[in-house]
Short mmCIF file of N, CA and C in Angstrom, two decimals:
data_model
loop_
_atom_site.label_atom_id
_atom_site.label_comp_id
_atom_site.label_asym_id
_atom_site.label_seq_id
_atom_site.Cartn_x
_atom_site.Cartn_y
_atom_site.Cartn_z
N MET S 1 11.09 -41.40 -8.57
CA MET S 1 11.79 -40.19 -8.92
C MET S 1 11.28 -39.07 -8.04
N ALA S 2 12.18 -38.40 -7.41
CA ALA S 2 11.80 -37.31 -6.51
C ALA S 2 11.61 -36.03 -7.31
N SER S 3 10.49 -35.44 -7.12
CA SER S 3 10.24 -34.18 -7.83
C SER S 3 10.56 -33.02 -6.89
N SER S 4 11.26 -32.10 -7.43
CA SER S 4 11.60 -30.94 -6.62
C SER S 4 10.74 -29.76 -7.07
N ILE S 5 10.04 -29.21 -6.14
CA ILE S 5 9.19 -28.06 -6.42
C ILE S 5 9.95 -26.81 -5.97
N VAL S 6 10.10 -25.94 -6.92
CA VAL S 6 10.80 -24.70 -6.61
C VAL S 6 9.76 -23.64 -6.28
N LYS S 7 9.82 -23.16 -5.06
CA LYS S 7 8.89 -22.12 -4.66
C LYS S 7 9.54 -20.77 -4.91
N LYS S 8 8.76 -19.91 -5.48
CA LYS S 8 9.23 -18.56 -5.73
C LYS S 8 9.02 -17.74 -4.46
N LYS S 9 10.05 -17.04 -4.05
CA LYS S 9 9.95 -16.24 -2.84
C LYS S 9 9.08 -15.03 -3.12
N LYS S 10 8.10 -14.82 -2.28
CA LYS S 10 7.19 -13.70 -2.43
C LYS S 10 7.86 -12.43 -1.91
N ALA S 11 7.74 -11.36 -2.68
CA ALA S 11 8.29 -10.08 -2.24
C ALA S 11 7.49 -9.58 -1.05
N THR S 12 8.18 -9.21 0.00
CA THR S 12 7.50 -8.77 1.20
C THR S 12 7.32 -7.26 1.24
N HIS S 13 8.12 -6.53 0.50
CA HIS S 13 7.97 -5.08 0.45
C HIS S 13 8.63 -4.54 -0.81
N ARG S 14 8.27 -3.33 -1.13
CA ARG S 14 8.85 -2.68 -2.29
C ARG S 14 9.98 -1.79 -1.80
N GLY S 15 11.00 -1.68 -2.57
CA GLY S 15 12.14 -0.89 -2.16
C GLY S 15 12.31 0.36 -3.01
N ARG S 16 13.33 1.09 -2.72
CA ARG S 16 13.74 2.26 -3.50
C ARG S 16 12.66 3.35 -3.57
N ASN S 17 11.97 3.59 -2.48
CA ASN S 17 10.94 4.63 -2.40
C ASN S 17 9.86 4.52 -3.46
N GLU S 18 9.49 3.31 -3.82
CA GLU S 18 8.46 3.10 -4.82
C GLU S 18 7.07 3.31 -4.25
N GLY S 19 6.92 3.26 -2.95
CA GLY S 19 5.62 3.39 -2.33
C GLY S 19 4.92 2.04 -2.27
N SER S 20 3.70 2.06 -1.78
CA SER S 20 2.95 0.82 -1.69
C SER S 20 1.49 1.07 -2.03
N VAL S 21 0.86 0.05 -2.59
CA VAL S 21 -0.56 0.10 -2.96
C VAL S 21 -1.19 -1.16 -2.40
N TYR S 22 -2.31 -1.00 -1.70
CA TYR S 22 -2.99 -2.17 -1.16
C TYR S 22 -4.48 -1.88 -1.07
N GLN S 23 -5.27 -2.95 -0.99
CA GLN S 23 -6.71 -2.83 -0.91
C GLN S 23 -7.17 -3.08 0.52
N ARG S 24 -8.01 -2.17 1.01
CA ARG S 24 -8.56 -2.34 2.35
C ARG S 24 -9.72 -3.34 2.33
N LYS S 25 -10.16 -3.74 3.50
CA LYS S 25 -11.25 -4.70 3.60
C LYS S 25 -12.57 -4.16 3.06
N ASP S 26 -12.73 -2.82 3.11
CA ASP S 26 -13.97 -2.23 2.61
C ASP S 26 -13.96 -2.03 1.09
N GLY S 27 -12.89 -2.44 0.42
CA GLY S 27 -12.81 -2.37 -1.04
C GLY S 27 -12.06 -1.17 -1.57
N LYS S 28 -11.80 -0.16 -0.74
CA LYS S 28 -11.06 1.00 -1.20
C LYS S 28 -9.58 0.65 -1.36
N TRP S 29 -8.91 1.36 -2.24
CA TRP S 29 -7.48 1.18 -2.46
C TRP S 29 -6.72 2.27 -1.73
N MET S 30 -5.58 1.92 -1.17
CA MET S 30 -4.74 2.86 -0.43
C MET S 30 -3.35 2.88 -1.06
N GLY S 31 -2.77 4.07 -1.08
CA GLY S 31 -1.41 4.22 -1.55
C GLY S 31 -0.62 5.02 -0.54
N GLN S 32 0.64 4.68 -0.37
CA GLN S 32 1.48 5.37 0.60
C GLN S 32 2.87 5.52 0.02
N VAL S 33 3.46 6.71 0.18
CA VAL S 33 4.81 6.96 -0.32
C VAL S 33 5.57 7.79 0.71
N GLN S 34 6.86 7.52 0.81
CA GLN S 34 7.71 8.27 1.73
C GLN S 34 8.09 9.58 1.08
N ILE S 35 7.94 10.69 1.83
CA ILE S 35 8.26 12.00 1.27
C ILE S 35 9.48 12.63 1.92
N GLY S 36 10.06 11.97 2.88
CA GLY S 36 11.24 12.53 3.53
C GLY S 36 11.37 12.00 4.94
N PHE S 37 12.01 12.83 5.77
CA PHE S 37 12.26 12.44 7.15
C PHE S 37 11.81 13.55 8.10
N LYS S 38 11.34 13.15 9.27
CA LYS S 38 10.95 14.08 10.32
C LYS S 38 12.21 14.56 11.03
N PRO S 39 12.11 15.65 11.80
CA PRO S 39 13.30 16.13 12.54
C PRO S 39 13.92 15.09 13.46
N ASP S 40 13.12 14.14 13.96
CA ASP S 40 13.66 13.13 14.85
C ASP S 40 14.31 11.96 14.11
N GLY S 41 14.29 12.01 12.76
CA GLY S 41 14.95 10.98 11.96
C GLY S 41 14.01 9.89 11.45
N SER S 42 12.78 9.86 11.94
CA SER S 42 11.85 8.84 11.46
C SER S 42 11.32 9.24 10.08
N ARG S 43 10.83 8.24 9.35
CA ARG S 43 10.37 8.48 7.99
C ARG S 43 9.02 9.19 7.98
N LYS S 44 8.81 10.03 6.97
CA LYS S 44 7.57 10.78 6.83
C LYS S 44 6.84 10.28 5.58
N PHE S 45 5.55 9.95 5.73
CA PHE S 45 4.76 9.39 4.65
C PHE S 45 3.54 10.26 4.37
N ILE S 46 3.02 10.13 3.13
CA ILE S 46 1.68 10.63 2.84
C ILE S 46 0.88 9.45 2.31
N THR S 47 -0.41 9.47 2.58
CA THR S 47 -1.29 8.37 2.21
C THR S 47 -2.50 8.93 1.49
N LYS S 48 -2.99 8.18 0.49
CA LYS S 48 -4.18 8.58 -0.24
C LYS S 48 -5.03 7.35 -0.48
N SER S 49 -6.35 7.54 -0.43
CA SER S 49 -7.25 6.43 -0.73
C SER S 49 -8.05 6.77 -1.98
N GLY S 50 -8.50 5.74 -2.68
CA GLY S 50 -9.27 5.93 -3.89
C GLY S 50 -10.13 4.73 -4.19
N LYS S 51 -10.96 4.87 -5.21
CA LYS S 51 -11.89 3.79 -5.56
C LYS S 51 -11.24 2.70 -6.39
N THR S 52 -10.24 3.06 -7.21
CA THR S 52 -9.62 2.06 -8.08
C THR S 52 -8.13 1.98 -7.85
N LYS S 53 -7.58 0.84 -8.17
CA LYS S 53 -6.14 0.64 -8.06
C LYS S 53 -5.40 1.54 -9.04
N GLN S 54 -5.96 1.71 -10.24
CA GLN S 54 -5.32 2.55 -11.25
C GLN S 54 -5.22 4.00 -10.79
N GLU S 55 -6.25 4.49 -10.13
CA GLU S 55 -6.24 5.86 -9.60
C GLU S 55 -5.09 6.05 -8.62
N ILE S 56 -4.92 5.12 -7.72
CA ILE S 56 -3.86 5.20 -6.71
C ILE S 56 -2.49 5.01 -7.35
N THR S 57 -2.38 4.11 -8.30
CA THR S 57 -1.11 3.89 -8.98
C THR S 57 -0.68 5.16 -9.72
N ASN S 58 -1.62 5.82 -10.38
CA ASN S 58 -1.30 7.07 -11.07
C ASN S 58 -0.88 8.15 -10.10
N TRP S 59 -1.59 8.28 -8.97
CA TRP S 59 -1.22 9.26 -7.96
C TRP S 59 0.19 8.99 -7.42
N LEU S 60 0.46 7.72 -7.18
CA LEU S 60 1.76 7.32 -6.66
C LEU S 60 2.88 7.69 -7.64
N ALA S 61 2.66 7.43 -8.92
CA ALA S 61 3.66 7.75 -9.95
C ALA S 61 3.88 9.26 -10.04
N GLU S 62 2.80 10.04 -10.01
CA GLU S 62 2.92 11.50 -10.06
C GLU S 62 3.66 12.04 -8.85
N THR S 63 3.32 11.52 -7.69
CA THR S 63 3.96 11.99 -6.45
C THR S 63 5.45 11.65 -6.44
N ARG S 64 5.79 10.43 -6.84
CA ARG S 64 7.21 10.04 -6.90
C ARG S 64 7.95 10.92 -7.89
N ASN S 65 7.32 11.20 -9.04
CA ASN S 65 7.94 12.04 -10.05
C ASN S 65 8.17 13.45 -9.51
N ASP S 66 7.18 14.01 -8.81
CA ASP S 66 7.33 15.34 -8.22
C ASP S 66 8.46 15.36 -7.19
N ILE S 67 8.56 14.31 -6.40
CA ILE S 67 9.62 14.24 -5.38
C ILE S 67 10.99 14.20 -6.06
N LEU S 68 11.12 13.42 -7.11
CA LEU S 68 12.41 13.33 -7.82
C LEU S 68 12.79 14.64 -8.49
N LYS S 69 11.81 15.39 -8.96
CA LYS S 69 12.07 16.68 -9.62
C LYS S 69 12.16 17.84 -8.63
N ASN S 70 11.98 17.56 -7.35
CA ASN S 70 11.95 18.58 -6.30
C ASN S 70 10.85 19.61 -6.52
N THR S 71 9.72 19.19 -7.06
CA THR S 71 8.58 20.08 -7.25
C THR S 71 7.42 19.68 -6.34
N PHE S 72 7.64 18.72 -5.46
CA PHE S 72 6.59 18.24 -4.56
C PHE S 72 6.35 19.27 -3.47
N ILE S 73 5.09 19.61 -3.25
CA ILE S 73 4.70 20.51 -2.17
C ILE S 73 3.91 19.69 -1.16
N GLU S 74 4.42 19.62 0.03
CA GLU S 74 3.79 18.80 1.07
C GLU S 74 2.43 19.38 1.46
N PRO S 75 1.40 18.55 1.52
CA PRO S 75 0.09 19.04 1.95
C PRO S 75 0.16 19.62 3.36
N SER S 76 -0.63 20.65 3.59
CA SER S 76 -0.57 21.33 4.88
C SER S 76 -1.98 21.64 5.36
N ASN S 77 -2.13 21.78 6.66
CA ASN S 77 -3.40 22.18 7.25
C ASN S 77 -3.45 23.67 7.50
N LEU S 78 -2.54 24.42 6.89
CA LEU S 78 -2.47 25.86 7.04
C LEU S 78 -3.69 26.49 6.38
N THR S 79 -4.36 27.39 7.11
CA THR S 79 -5.52 28.06 6.53
C THR S 79 -5.06 29.21 5.64
N LEU S 80 -5.96 29.69 4.81
CA LEU S 80 -5.64 30.81 3.93
C LEU S 80 -5.27 32.04 4.75
N GLU S 81 -5.98 32.27 5.84
CA GLU S 81 -5.69 33.43 6.69
C GLU S 81 -4.27 33.34 7.25
N GLU S 82 -3.90 32.18 7.76
CA GLU S 82 -2.54 32.00 8.31
C GLU S 82 -1.49 32.21 7.22
N TRP S 83 -1.74 31.66 6.04
CA TRP S 83 -0.79 31.81 4.95
C TRP S 83 -0.64 33.27 4.54
N LEU S 84 -1.77 34.01 4.48
CA LEU S 84 -1.71 35.42 4.10
C LEU S 84 -0.97 36.26 5.13
N TRP S 85 -1.19 35.99 6.42
CA TRP S 85 -0.44 36.72 7.45
C TRP S 85 1.06 36.45 7.32
N ASN S 86 1.41 35.21 7.08
CA ASN S 86 2.81 34.85 6.89
C ASN S 86 3.39 35.56 5.66
N TRP S 87 2.64 35.59 4.58
CA TRP S 87 3.08 36.26 3.35
C TRP S 87 3.28 37.75 3.59
N MET S 88 2.34 38.35 4.31
CA MET S 88 2.44 39.80 4.58
C MET S 88 3.67 40.12 5.41
N THR S 89 3.89 39.38 6.47
CA THR S 89 5.01 39.71 7.36
C THR S 89 6.36 39.29 6.79
N THR S 90 6.38 38.21 6.04
CA THR S 90 7.66 37.71 5.52
C THR S 90 8.09 38.43 4.25
N TYR S 91 7.17 38.67 3.33
CA TYR S 91 7.54 39.18 2.02
C TYR S 91 7.13 40.63 1.79
N LYS S 92 5.89 40.96 2.01
CA LYS S 92 5.38 42.27 1.62
C LYS S 92 5.81 43.40 2.54
N MET S 93 6.02 43.13 3.82
CA MET S 93 6.39 44.19 4.76
C MET S 93 7.68 44.89 4.31
N LYS S 94 8.60 44.15 3.76
CA LYS S 94 9.89 44.72 3.36
C LYS S 94 9.86 45.30 1.95
N GLN S 95 8.84 44.96 1.15
CA GLN S 95 8.82 45.37 -0.24
C GLN S 95 7.96 46.59 -0.53
N VAL S 96 7.03 46.90 0.36
CA VAL S 96 6.10 48.01 0.10
C VAL S 96 6.25 49.07 1.18
N SER S 97 5.72 50.26 0.88
CA SER S 97 5.79 51.34 1.86
C SER S 97 4.85 51.05 3.03
N ALA S 98 5.01 51.83 4.10
CA ALA S 98 4.21 51.63 5.31
C ALA S 98 2.73 51.85 5.03
N SER S 99 2.41 52.85 4.22
CA SER S 99 0.99 53.13 3.94
C SER S 99 0.37 51.99 3.10
N THR S 100 1.11 51.46 2.16
CA THR S 100 0.62 50.35 1.35
C THR S 100 0.44 49.11 2.23
N TYR S 101 1.39 48.87 3.11
CA TYR S 101 1.30 47.73 4.02
C TYR S 101 0.06 47.84 4.89
N THR S 102 -0.21 49.04 5.42
CA THR S 102 -1.38 49.27 6.26
C THR S 102 -2.66 49.03 5.47
N ARG S 103 -2.68 49.49 4.23
CA ARG S 103 -3.86 49.29 3.39
C ARG S 103 -4.07 47.81 3.10
N TYR S 104 -2.98 47.08 2.86
CA TYR S 104 -3.09 45.64 2.62
C TYR S 104 -3.66 44.92 3.83
N LEU S 105 -3.24 45.35 5.02
CA LEU S 105 -3.76 44.72 6.24
C LEU S 105 -5.25 44.95 6.35
#
């Protein structure tokens, strides 16, 4: 009697912007999720590492939830000084008098 072994096909990737979680060789866990697209059309990702799989899974769920709610703020390397100059010139210059603006500077 011939026995037929049914092999289950292994999932090669996760779909629907679920992100991915994997363990590095050094034991740390990594998570990666797509946050949008770059101007050239390629996909844009953010990555986080952690000590436990649960930590990364929770971060991934929170990040996906923020993206779906449109409350996600992309991490930036902008310094506080750069952000304050941008805030002053973009918002406050038009809202306050010249003397107040000078004092703020």
